[in-house]
Amino acid sequence: MNEAASPYLLETRDIVKRFGGLTAVDRVSIGVRPGEVLALLGDNGAGKSTLIKLISGVYKPDGGSLLVEGKDAHIESPKDALAAGIETIYQDLALAENLDVGANIFLGRERFKKRLGFIRVLDDADMAKEAKTVLDRLDIRIPSLKAVIRTLSGGQRQAVAISRSIYWKAKVLIMDEPTAALGIAEQRKVLDLVRTLRDQGLGVIIISHQMYDVFEVADRIAVMRRGQLAGERLARDSSPDEIVGLIVGSETVTRR
Amino acid sequence: METAKHGTAPGLAGGLRSFLGGRWVVIFLVLEIVYFSFTSKGFADFNSVQILLFYGTQVFLLAVAELFVIITGGIDLSVGYILGFASIVSIKIVNALVVAGLPVPAAIALGAVATLIVGLVPGLVNGWLVAWLKVPPFIATFSMLGVCHGVSELVINGVYALGMPQMAADIGNGYILYKAPHLPFVFFTPPQVARRTPVLELIPNIVIVAAIVIAIFAFVLARTRFGRHIYALGGSMDAAVRAGIPTKRRILQVYALSSFLASLAGVTYSFMYVSGKADAGASLLLDAIAAVMIGGASMFGGSGTVGRTMIGALILAVLDLGLRMAGVPTFNKYILVGVILVLAVIVERYLPEAQLSISEERK
Amino acid sequence: MIGSSGAKAPPLASPLVRAIARNWSAAFLLLMLVVFSLATPNFLSITNAQNVVHLQTIGFLLAAAETFVIITGGIDLSIGFVMGLCSVSAAKLMQLLMARGLPDATTVVLASVVVLLLSLLPGLVNGIVITRFKVPPFIATLGMWGIANGIALKLCDGFPVAGLPDLLPRVGNGYLLYVLPGNFLSFFDKPPDFPDARIRELWRLIPFSLPFIVAVLGFLAFRLSRTAFGRHTYAIGGSMDASIRAGIDVDRHLVKVYVLSSFLAGIAGVFNVFQTGIGNYTTFNASYEFFAVAAVVIGGASLTGGKGRVFGSAVGVLVLAFLENGLAISGVQPFYRYIAVGVLLVFAVVVDKLFPDLL
């Protein structure tokens, strides 16, 4: 991977967000390239969530800029972010648990067929077929596409949520604690899925507390502390100790 | 499919349970019919079926109305009094049009349509209160219950609304097909024969109207984007909002639809009984909600189908007619409905989930 | 009192506005009393006020019952018919005991006690169905709605149960003080030799029901605001999860709340026999449970739970009662009452939404 040469897919430049007197995000510049996994770490209250919400259009920045594929992106709402190809998967996944996999992937953007020439009818078969295509592409196995989400495991749900973003042409995928609520085996599957996404050229930003996950999948690690970027490391050149040092802010860590 | 559920116990018991899940309502209905066929003289008869459907019309319509609302996770307490309101409005408008000099058929048709349009208003207000003002459905629709009750009584000054052209009563109590001995089948008009001649009457008009409307709404719920959206927002409001579904508008539409069906029930009531009163549908609320719950829907929203709701309504209708024919006082019905309602919800909880995915259900 | 809604940002409203918002129903009640007093000469009288309060004894009891249930985030739709069932069964029991030749006083006391004990049952069933079988309160109590109604109708065949001891209405409609202005004053009953012809000149003050209901509501308000039972009731409504983790036996507590609710409905039923002298089943369009819910919501509770006060609900009952009474005296069609209730309810909820941190 040639980090220096490849341009950022998504980039923040000196982005700032204030809440009253508190500066939650203070001139932070990070970026993720296509085919790269960036892990975002930091203690509680370090500003990770705020930064993510800035990127996904939930908050409007008070300063700095947001660039998508090198161009200034005007992201004012979550809708704008989605239109720019930035998909965020929150911990609660936002799936309709009572509907099946296909219905969820197409929720709000349903497909139709015509009956009697004028009656628009949901085309469940087509939606299921498309769902299968995207699941296959990501190598996700789900017992039945007709299964309602409620009957799926946590990892399978995560996979459905991810497939949903991928199907709708996400360029950058932001995942908030994707493995937090999962068993060990499921965690591995989700991490495998993250690698698959990376190999297919997506930029992935992962927020995680699990140091193991981070070193398992991340190419680069950005650490936030008190709203600022405390440091950025290449995963292969760093160590959990060093990252922990950045998170808690001990100055004994050797800078490179 | 069943095996993908949360580890249904294997073996005979598990097999039985998974067989019963989703089917027990049908089995219960069949058992009920068999039981009454033995205990109530004349129950197992084609005419009983027609009577059962005829007198059940209002509950069937209200149950579908309630189903849509319950799928969104709401409740509509006003349907009974909207029915009453519509029964009064229907009579008032039809009579006014006749007085104004319109030919009777036109007056009836126009009156019915006008009532259905007026009948949308309570639902639109309900929907606005629930979706925009965030008033809990229980409160919003209870308020509407009061308003409909009050307005109805004001319109009729505390008595009944009476009188309709004979033609309306004929439509309301007539059948699609008649067959007298030695005469051909005739549509809509009873044959002129001597009294006491056995005339075969087939399918009450009201029943066919209700059946068509219910079939349309069953289709809307199962096969259209509108139906899919209300399942989604009932299952997870959050997911629906983030998927870009116009949730407020959908909720408004659902309450309007509920109010429309209740008004239709009111119009059928005015045609059947040639009278209108404020509390015409007051006691039907329990039946409507019970039918939906027996049909396996969840109070929390996101599940339920028209077909299963109709089975629930049939269970109640069979119970009602069976008890009447057996000469049991109707008081017992209330007890039984209460017990069945609670048992249905409990059974639903202990049997493996009956609700397959919506698309699965159709096959 | 509890910080369930503390997470929301406090609205930027002045203390005065907040005080009015918190007590808007009481303010509305006062305003209404003033308007009716000015508009109609007959409204402002001790007799009228006493009558309204006396006739609302049942309303107060049912609203108090519903208050506890609604604070837990539940609802009890069965109280109206449980009340009817208790009224009818108390009357039936009295008939039976009288037929056995028991003295009137014994009959009345015995039947009342037995029925009050029986009135615990519907609540116990509701509570168990809701906690043990996880049936939503709406459904469980709607089931009981049908069951109680059916049993009541079965017991009385759809007719009021009459032929009870005369003692009942004398106690139920008795007053503490009887005064003939400038002449005499007697306690508990009019003087035995008082001529019927002059009965209209007699002032009757403080119906027995008044100290009774004040005592009951006072006790319940105390339980709700000053005891662990009340605190747990709020906690469960605020956060079921937190309550479980705090070690509250939530299921047990909910059963107690539904039993309390049904017991209060039982008291209302027995009181109904005392007041009317007969056993009355509840008619379908009486909608007692709905008016109780309405009073509780107007009194400041929220259907999502965690919020509500016994005396707030009592104010809600008074708002509804004086509204009906005032309209009737002013000669307005009584049907406007239903409409007014609807509008008030929606208003109550909107106030609740605008000031989410008020308790």
PDB file of N, CA and C in Angstrom, chain A residues 79 82 88 90 92-100 102-104 107-110 112-113 115 119-124 127 143-144 146-148 150-152 164, chain B residues 1 4-6 71 219 222-225 227-236 238-240 242-245 301-303 353 355-360 362-363:
ATOM      1  N   LYS A  79     -28.691  13.117   4.959  1.00  0.00           N
ATOM      2  CA  LYS A  79     -29.038  12.797   3.575  1.00  0.00           C
ATOM      3  C   LYS A  79     -27.885  13.147   2.629  1.00  0.00           C
ATOM      4  N   LEU A  82     -25.201  10.568   2.880  1.00  0.00           N
ATOM      5  CA  LEU A  82     -25.543   9.345   2.151  1.00  0.00           C
ATOM      6  C   LEU A  82     -25.349   9.555   0.656  1.00  0.00           C
ATOM      7  N   THR A  88     -23.034   5.333   7.602  1.00  0.00           N
ATOM      8  CA  THR A  88     -22.648   5.117   8.987  1.00  0.00           C
ATOM      9  C   THR A  88     -23.488   3.993   9.572  1.00  0.00           C
ATOM     10  N   TYR A  90     -24.511   2.620  13.006  1.00  0.00           N
ATOM     11  CA  TYR A  90     -24.483   2.844  14.448  1.00  0.00           C
ATOM     12  C   TYR A  90     -24.639   1.528  15.175  1.00  0.00           C
ATOM     13  N   ASP A  92     -26.887   0.555  17.144  1.00  0.00           N
ATOM     14  CA  ASP A  92     -28.234  -0.041  17.145  1.00  0.00           C
ATOM     15  C   ASP A  92     -28.672  -0.508  15.756  1.00  0.00           C
ATOM     16  N   LEU A  93     -27.824  -0.322  14.746  1.00  0.00           N
ATOM     17  CA  LEU A  93     -27.997  -0.864  13.399  1.00  0.00           C
ATOM     18  C   LEU A  93     -29.171  -0.303  12.611  1.00  0.00           C
ATOM     19  N   ALA A  94     -30.249   0.120  13.300  1.00  0.00           N
ATOM     20  CA  ALA A  94     -31.420   0.669  12.602  1.00  0.00           C
ATOM     21  C   ALA A  94     -31.988  -0.277  11.554  1.00  0.00           C
ATOM     22  N   LEU A  95     -32.263  -1.488  11.978  1.00  0.00           N
ATOM     23  CA  LEU A  95     -32.954  -2.430  11.097  1.00  0.00           C
ATOM     24  C   LEU A  95     -34.377  -2.601  11.613  1.00  0.00           C
ATOM     25  N   ALA A  96     -35.308  -2.859  10.699  1.00  0.00           N
ATOM     26  CA  ALA A  96     -36.674  -3.175  11.124  1.00  0.00           C
ATOM     27  C   ALA A  96     -36.701  -4.665  11.449  1.00  0.00           C
ATOM     28  N   GLU A  97     -36.767  -4.979  12.718  1.00  0.00           N
ATOM     29  CA  GLU A  97     -36.590  -6.366  13.161  1.00  0.00           C
ATOM     30  C   GLU A  97     -37.695  -7.298  12.684  1.00  0.00           C
ATOM     31  N   ASN A  98     -38.841  -6.715  12.352  1.00  0.00           N
ATOM     32  CA  ASN A  98     -39.966  -7.566  11.965  1.00  0.00           C
ATOM     33  C   ASN A  98     -40.004  -7.851  10.467  1.00  0.00           C
ATOM     34  N   LEU A  99     -39.043  -7.306   9.739  1.00  0.00           N
ATOM     35  CA  LEU A  99     -39.032  -7.535   8.292  1.00  0.00           C
ATOM     36  C   LEU A  99     -37.855  -8.425   7.905  1.00  0.00           C
ATOM     37  N   ASP A 100     -37.939  -8.991   6.694  1.00  0.00           N
ATOM     38  CA  ASP A 100     -36.874  -9.910   6.300  1.00  0.00           C
ATOM     39  C   ASP A 100     -35.675  -9.152   5.723  1.00  0.00           C
ATOM     40  N   GLY A 102     -34.265  -8.967   2.709  1.00  0.00           N
ATOM     41  CA  GLY A 102     -34.456  -8.183   1.477  1.00  0.00           C
ATOM     42  C   GLY A 102     -35.207  -6.894   1.749  1.00  0.00           C
ATOM     43  N   ALA A 103     -36.265  -7.005   2.546  1.00  0.00           N
ATOM     44  CA  ALA A 103     -37.078  -5.824   2.843  1.00  0.00           C
ATOM     45  C   ALA A 103     -36.241  -4.778   3.543  1.00  0.00           C
ATOM     46  N   ASN A 104     -35.313  -5.207   4.387  1.00  0.00           N
ATOM     47  CA  ASN A 104     -34.495  -4.253   5.111  1.00  0.00           C
ATOM     48  C   ASN A 104     -33.469  -3.571   4.213  1.00  0.00           C
ATOM     49  N   LEU A 107     -35.328  -1.019   2.360  1.00  0.00           N
ATOM     50  CA  LEU A 107     -36.278  -0.213   3.127  1.00  0.00           C
ATOM     51  C   LEU A 107     -36.221   1.254   2.712  1.00  0.00           C
ATOM     52  N   GLY A 108     -37.369   1.788   2.334  1.00  0.00           N
ATOM     53  CA  GLY A 108     -37.438   3.185   1.916  1.00  0.00           C
ATOM     54  C   GLY A 108     -37.080   3.386   0.454  1.00  0.00           C
ATOM     55  N   ARG A 109     -36.538   2.323  -0.167  1.00  0.00           N
ATOM     56  CA  ARG A 109     -36.159   2.433  -1.583  1.00  0.00           C
ATOM     57  C   ARG A 109     -36.626   1.174  -2.296  1.00  0.00           C
ATOM     58  N   GLU A 110     -37.888   0.816  -2.042  1.00  0.00           N
ATOM     59  CA  GLU A 110     -38.417  -0.466  -2.485  1.00  0.00           C
ATOM     60  C   GLU A 110     -38.447  -0.580  -4.007  1.00  0.00           C
ATOM     61  N   PHE A 112     -40.451  -2.323  -7.380  1.00  0.00           N
ATOM     62  CA  PHE A 112     -41.831  -2.657  -7.734  1.00  0.00           C
ATOM     63  C   PHE A 112     -41.910  -3.418  -9.030  1.00  0.00           C
ATOM     64  N   LYS A 113     -43.033  -4.072  -9.206  1.00  0.00           N
ATOM     65  CA  LYS A 113     -43.401  -4.566 -10.533  1.00  0.00           C
ATOM     66  C   LYS A 113     -44.836  -4.136 -10.783  1.00  0.00           C
ATOM     67  N   ARG A 115     -48.701  -4.749 -11.919  1.00  0.00           N
ATOM     68  CA  ARG A 115     -49.753  -5.749 -12.076  1.00  0.00           C
ATOM     69  C   ARG A 115     -50.914  -5.106 -12.814  1.00  0.00           C
ATOM     70  N   ILE A 119     -51.072  -1.266 -11.417  1.00  0.00           N
ATOM     71  CA  ILE A 119     -50.959  -1.373  -9.964  1.00  0.00           C
ATOM     72  C   ILE A 119     -49.509  -1.692  -9.581  1.00  0.00           C
ATOM     73  N   ARG A 120     -48.912  -0.801  -8.809  1.00  0.00           N
ATOM     74  CA  ARG A 120     -47.524  -1.036  -8.408  1.00  0.00           C
ATOM     75  C   ARG A 120     -47.491  -1.978  -7.207  1.00  0.00           C
ATOM     76  N   VAL A 121     -46.796  -3.090  -7.400  1.00  0.00           N
ATOM     77  CA  VAL A 121     -46.739  -4.109  -6.360  1.00  0.00           C
ATOM     78  C   VAL A 121     -45.287  -4.294  -5.948  1.00  0.00           C
ATOM     79  N   LEU A 122     -45.062  -4.520  -4.668  1.00  0.00           N
ATOM     80  CA  LEU A 122     -43.698  -4.777  -4.211  1.00  0.00           C
ATOM     81  C   LEU A 122     -43.134  -6.001  -4.908  1.00  0.00           C
ATOM     82  N   ASP A 123     -41.918  -5.894  -5.385  1.00  0.00           N
ATOM     83  CA  ASP A 123     -41.297  -7.031  -6.049  1.00  0.00           C
ATOM     84  C   ASP A 123     -40.342  -7.713  -5.084  1.00  0.00           C
ATOM     85  N   ASP A 124     -40.907  -8.533  -4.198  1.00  0.00           N
ATOM     86  CA  ASP A 124     -40.089  -9.165  -3.167  1.00  0.00           C
ATOM     87  C   ASP A 124     -39.061 -10.133  -3.754  1.00  0.00           C
ATOM     88  N   MET A 127     -36.155  -8.136  -4.963  1.00  0.00           N
ATOM     89  CA  MET A 127     -35.390  -7.588  -3.855  1.00  0.00           C
ATOM     90  C   MET A 127     -34.583  -8.686  -3.165  1.00  0.00           C
ATOM     91  N   PRO A 143     -28.992 -18.042   6.957  1.00  0.00           N
ATOM     92  CA  PRO A 143     -29.757 -19.283   6.715  1.00  0.00           C
ATOM     93  C   PRO A 143     -30.848 -19.115   5.684  1.00  0.00           C
ATOM     94  N   SER A 144     -31.638 -18.052   5.776  1.00  0.00           N
ATOM     95  CA  SER A 144     -32.699 -17.856   4.786  1.00  0.00           C
ATOM     96  C   SER A 144     -32.900 -16.374   4.583  1.00  0.00           C
ATOM     97  N   LYS A 146     -35.478 -15.168   3.734  1.00  0.00           N
ATOM     98  CA  LYS A 146     -36.832 -14.866   4.183  1.00  0.00           C
ATOM     99  C   LYS A 146     -36.897 -14.729   5.700  1.00  0.00           C
ATOM    100  N   ALA A 147     -35.760 -14.951   6.334  1.00  0.00           N
ATOM    101  CA  ALA A 147     -35.763 -14.867   7.790  1.00  0.00           C
ATOM    102  C   ALA A 147     -35.940 -13.415   8.215  1.00  0.00           C
ATOM    103  N   VAL A 148     -36.809 -13.195   9.200  1.00  0.00           N
ATOM    104  CA  VAL A 148     -36.944 -11.834   9.704  1.00  0.00           C
ATOM    105  C   VAL A 148     -35.739 -11.539  10.593  1.00  0.00           C
ATOM    106  N   ARG A 150     -35.305 -10.358  13.425  1.00  0.00           N
ATOM    107  CA  ARG A 150     -35.384 -10.753  14.830  1.00  0.00           C
ATOM    108  C   ARG A 150     -34.776 -12.136  15.060  1.00  0.00           C
ATOM    109  N   THR A 151     -34.836 -13.009  14.039  1.00  0.00           N
ATOM    110  CA  THR A 151     -34.369 -14.374  14.241  1.00  0.00           C
ATOM    111  C   THR A 151     -32.876 -14.516  13.954  1.00  0.00           C
ATOM    112  N   LEU A 152     -32.227 -13.442  13.556  1.00  0.00           N
ATOM    113  CA  LEU A 152     -30.809 -13.541  13.206  1.00  0.00           C
ATOM    114  C   LEU A 152     -29.921 -13.244  14.419  1.00  0.00           C
ATOM    115  N   ARG A 164     -26.572  -3.554   3.447  1.00  0.00           N
ATOM    116  CA  ARG A 164     -27.494  -2.479   3.080  1.00  0.00           C
ATOM    117  C   ARG A 164     -26.719  -1.248   2.608  1.00  0.00           C
TER     118      ARG A 164
ATOM    119  N   MET B   1     -37.178 -22.806   7.596  1.00  0.00           N
ATOM    120  CA  MET B   1     -37.525 -21.529   8.206  1.00  0.00           C
ATOM    121  C   MET B   1     -37.647 -21.649   9.704  1.00  0.00           C
ATOM    122  N   ALA B   4     -34.533 -21.937  11.721  1.00  0.00           N
ATOM    123  CA  ALA B   4     -33.710 -20.741  11.871  1.00  0.00           C
ATOM    124  C   ALA B   4     -34.138 -19.928  13.077  1.00  0.00           C
ATOM    125  N   LYS B   5     -35.312 -20.247  13.635  1.00  0.00           N
ATOM    126  CA  LYS B   5     -35.785 -19.519  14.814  1.00  0.00           C
ATOM    127  C   LYS B   5     -34.882 -19.853  16.000  1.00  0.00           C
ATOM    128  N   HIS B   6     -35.081 -19.070  17.031  1.00  0.00           N
ATOM    129  CA  HIS B   6     -34.212 -19.261  18.194  1.00  0.00           C
ATOM    130  C   HIS B   6     -34.370 -20.644  18.801  1.00  0.00           C
ATOM    131  N   ILE B  71     -50.559  -2.169  13.819  1.00  0.00           N
ATOM    132  CA  ILE B  71     -49.274  -2.484  13.183  1.00  0.00           C
ATOM    133  C   ILE B  71     -48.282  -1.328  13.367  1.00  0.00           C
ATOM    134  N   PHE B 219     -54.549  -6.472   0.274  1.00  0.00           N
ATOM    135  CA  PHE B 219     -53.558  -6.321  -0.791  1.00  0.00           C
ATOM    136  C   PHE B 219     -52.630  -5.147  -0.489  1.00  0.00           C
ATOM    137  N   ALA B 222     -50.167  -6.129   2.228  1.00  0.00           N
ATOM    138  CA  ALA B 222     -49.179  -7.163   1.958  1.00  0.00           C
ATOM    139  C   ALA B 222     -48.281  -6.851   0.772  1.00  0.00           C
ATOM    140  N   ARG B 223     -48.792  -6.098  -0.197  1.00  0.00           N
ATOM    141  CA  ARG B 223     -48.072  -6.028  -1.453  1.00  0.00           C
ATOM    142  C   ARG B 223     -47.614  -4.647  -1.876  1.00  0.00           C
ATOM    143  N   THR B 224     -47.950  -3.619  -1.146  1.00  0.00           N
ATOM    144  CA  THR B 224     -47.563  -2.298  -1.627  1.00  0.00           C
ATOM    145  C   THR B 224     -46.516  -1.660  -0.727  1.00  0.00           C
ATOM    146  N   ARG B 225     -45.937  -0.602  -1.224  1.00  0.00           N
ATOM    147  CA  ARG B 225     -44.919   0.117  -0.481  1.00  0.00           C
ATOM    148  C   ARG B 225     -45.517   0.693   0.815  1.00  0.00           C
ATOM    149  N   GLY B 227     -47.892  -0.548   2.630  1.00  0.00           N
ATOM    150  CA  GLY B 227     -47.969  -1.617   3.625  1.00  0.00           C
ATOM    151  C   GLY B 227     -46.602  -1.908   4.221  1.00  0.00           C
ATOM    152  N   ARG B 228     -45.604  -2.005   3.351  1.00  0.00           N
ATOM    153  CA  ARG B 228     -44.255  -2.304   3.808  1.00  0.00           C
ATOM    154  C   ARG B 228     -43.774  -1.232   4.778  1.00  0.00           C
ATOM    155  N   HIS B 229     -44.062  -0.004   4.448  1.00  0.00           N
ATOM    156  CA  HIS B 229     -43.611   1.096   5.303  1.00  0.00           C
ATOM    157  C   HIS B 229     -44.259   1.062   6.675  1.00  0.00           C
ATOM    158  N   ILE B 230     -45.549   0.714   6.726  1.00  0.00           N
ATOM    159  CA  ILE B 230     -46.145   0.744   8.057  1.00  0.00           C
ATOM    160  C   ILE B 230     -45.661  -0.433   8.904  1.00  0.00           C
ATOM    161  N   TYR B 231     -45.352  -1.569   8.260  1.00  0.00           N
ATOM    162  CA  TYR B 231     -44.715  -2.642   9.032  1.00  0.00           C
ATOM    163  C   TYR B 231     -43.370  -2.148   9.567  1.00  0.00           C
ATOM    164  N   ALA B 232     -42.622  -1.477   8.697  1.00  0.00           N
ATOM    165  CA  ALA B 232     -41.279  -1.038   9.078  1.00  0.00           C
ATOM    166  C   ALA B 232     -41.337  -0.056  10.231  1.00  0.00           C
ATOM    167  N   LEU B 233     -42.240   0.926  10.134  1.00  0.00           N
ATOM    168  CA  LEU B 233     -42.237   1.924  11.203  1.00  0.00           C
ATOM    169  C   LEU B 233     -42.819   1.367  12.492  1.00  0.00           C
ATOM    170  N   GLY B 234     -43.672   0.344  12.374  1.00  0.00           N
ATOM    171  CA  GLY B 234     -44.157  -0.324  13.575  1.00  0.00           C
ATOM    172  C   GLY B 234     -43.077  -1.178  14.215  1.00  0.00           C
ATOM    173  N   GLY B 235     -42.220  -1.756  13.375  1.00  0.00           N
ATOM    174  CA  GLY B 235     -41.148  -2.605  13.884  1.00  0.00           C
ATOM    175  C   GLY B 235     -40.045  -1.787  14.501  1.00  0.00           C
ATOM    176  N   SER B 236     -39.627  -0.729  13.822  1.00  0.00           N
ATOM    177  CA  SER B 236     -38.589   0.133  14.370  1.00  0.00           C
ATOM    178  C   SER B 236     -38.725   1.514  13.750  1.00  0.00           C
ATOM    179  N   ASP B 238     -37.062   4.069  14.401  1.00  0.00           N
ATOM    180  CA  ASP B 238     -35.734   4.575  14.101  1.00  0.00           C
ATOM    181  C   ASP B 238     -35.256   4.137  12.718  1.00  0.00           C
ATOM    182  N   ALA B 239     -35.372   2.839  12.477  1.00  0.00           N
ATOM    183  CA  ALA B 239     -34.930   2.297  11.201  1.00  0.00           C
ATOM    184  C   ALA B 239     -35.724   2.924  10.063  1.00  0.00           C
ATOM    185  N   ALA B 240     -37.026   3.095  10.284  1.00  0.00           N
ATOM    186  CA  ALA B 240     -37.874   3.647   9.231  1.00  0.00           C
ATOM    187  C   ALA B 240     -37.468   5.084   8.909  1.00  0.00           C
ATOM    188  N   ARG B 242     -34.539   6.499   9.438  1.00  0.00           N
ATOM    189  CA  ARG B 242     -33.220   6.555   8.795  1.00  0.00           C
ATOM    190  C   ARG B 242     -33.251   6.023   7.378  1.00  0.00           C
ATOM    191  N   ALA B 243     -34.250   5.161   7.083  1.00  0.00           N
ATOM    192  CA  ALA B 243     -34.356   4.656   5.715  1.00  0.00           C
ATOM    193  C   ALA B 243     -35.071   5.672   4.824  1.00  0.00           C
ATOM    194  N   GLY B 244     -35.423   6.821   5.396  1.00  0.00           N
ATOM    195  CA  GLY B 244     -36.016   7.866   4.579  1.00  0.00           C
ATOM    196  C   GLY B 244     -37.506   7.705   4.353  1.00  0.00           C
ATOM    197  N   ILE B 245     -38.161   6.839   5.137  1.00  0.00           N
ATOM    198  CA  ILE B 245     -39.612   6.679   5.004  1.00  0.00           C
ATOM    199  C   ILE B 245     -40.296   7.913   5.602  1.00  0.00           C
ATOM    200  N   GLY B 301     -46.718  -3.378  17.849  1.00  0.00           N
ATOM    201  CA  GLY B 301     -46.604  -3.005  16.449  1.00  0.00           C
ATOM    202  C   GLY B 301     -45.703  -3.917  15.642  1.00  0.00           C
ATOM    203  N   GLY B 302     -45.764  -3.748  14.327  1.00  0.00           N
ATOM    204  CA  GLY B 302     -44.853  -4.460  13.430  1.00  0.00           C
ATOM    205  C   GLY B 302     -45.338  -5.799  12.940  1.00  0.00           C
ATOM    206  N   SER B 303     -46.442  -6.304  13.469  1.00  0.00           N
ATOM    207  CA  SER B 303     -46.900  -7.606  12.984  1.00  0.00           C
ATOM    208  C   SER B 303     -48.416  -7.663  12.904  1.00  0.00           C
ATOM    209  N   GLU B 353     -42.761 -18.338  17.189  1.00  0.00           N
ATOM    210  CA  GLU B 353     -43.323 -17.171  16.515  1.00  0.00           C
ATOM    211  C   GLU B 353     -44.138 -17.542  15.303  1.00  0.00           C
ATOM    212  N   GLN B 355     -45.485 -15.338  13.321  1.00  0.00           N
ATOM    213  CA  GLN B 355     -45.285 -14.407  12.234  1.00  0.00           C
ATOM    214  C   GLN B 355     -44.052 -14.784  11.435  1.00  0.00           C
ATOM    215  N   LEU B 356     -44.288 -15.280  10.269  1.00  0.00           N
ATOM    216  CA  LEU B 356     -43.171 -15.457   9.354  1.00  0.00           C
ATOM    217  C   LEU B 356     -42.927 -14.082   8.775  1.00  0.00           C
ATOM    218  N   SER B 357     -41.963 -13.988   7.943  1.00  0.00           N
ATOM    219  CA  SER B 357     -41.770 -12.676   7.353  1.00  0.00           C
ATOM    220  C   SER B 357     -42.990 -12.395   6.485  1.00  0.00           C
ATOM    221  N   ILE B 358     -43.193 -11.127   6.210  1.00  0.00           N
ATOM    222  CA  ILE B 358     -44.408 -10.744   5.518  1.00  0.00           C
ATOM    223  C   ILE B 358     -44.492 -11.431   4.159  1.00  0.00           C
ATOM    224  N   SER B 359     -43.348 -11.482   3.500  1.00  0.00           N
ATOM    225  CA  SER B 359     -43.375 -12.030   2.150  1.00  0.00           C
ATOM    226  C   SER B 359     -43.574 -13.551   2.187  1.00  0.00           C
ATOM    227  N   GLU B 360     -43.114 -14.167   3.256  1.00  0.00           N
ATOM    228  CA  GLU B 360     -43.283 -15.608   3.400  1.00  0.00           C
ATOM    229  C   GLU B 360     -44.760 -15.961   3.533  1.00  0.00           C
ATOM    230  N   ARG B 362     -47.349 -14.957   2.337  1.00  0.00           N
ATOM    231  CA  ARG B 362     -48.215 -15.022   1.170  1.00  0.00           C
ATOM    232  C   ARG B 362     -48.214 -16.367   0.488  1.00  0.00           C
ATOM    233  N   LYS B 363     -47.133 -17.120   0.679  1.00  0.00           N
ATOM    234  CA  LYS B 363     -46.989 -18.328  -0.115  1.00  0.00           C
ATOM    235  C   LYS B 363     -47.876 -19.472   0.388  1.00  0.00           C
TER     236      LYS B 363
END
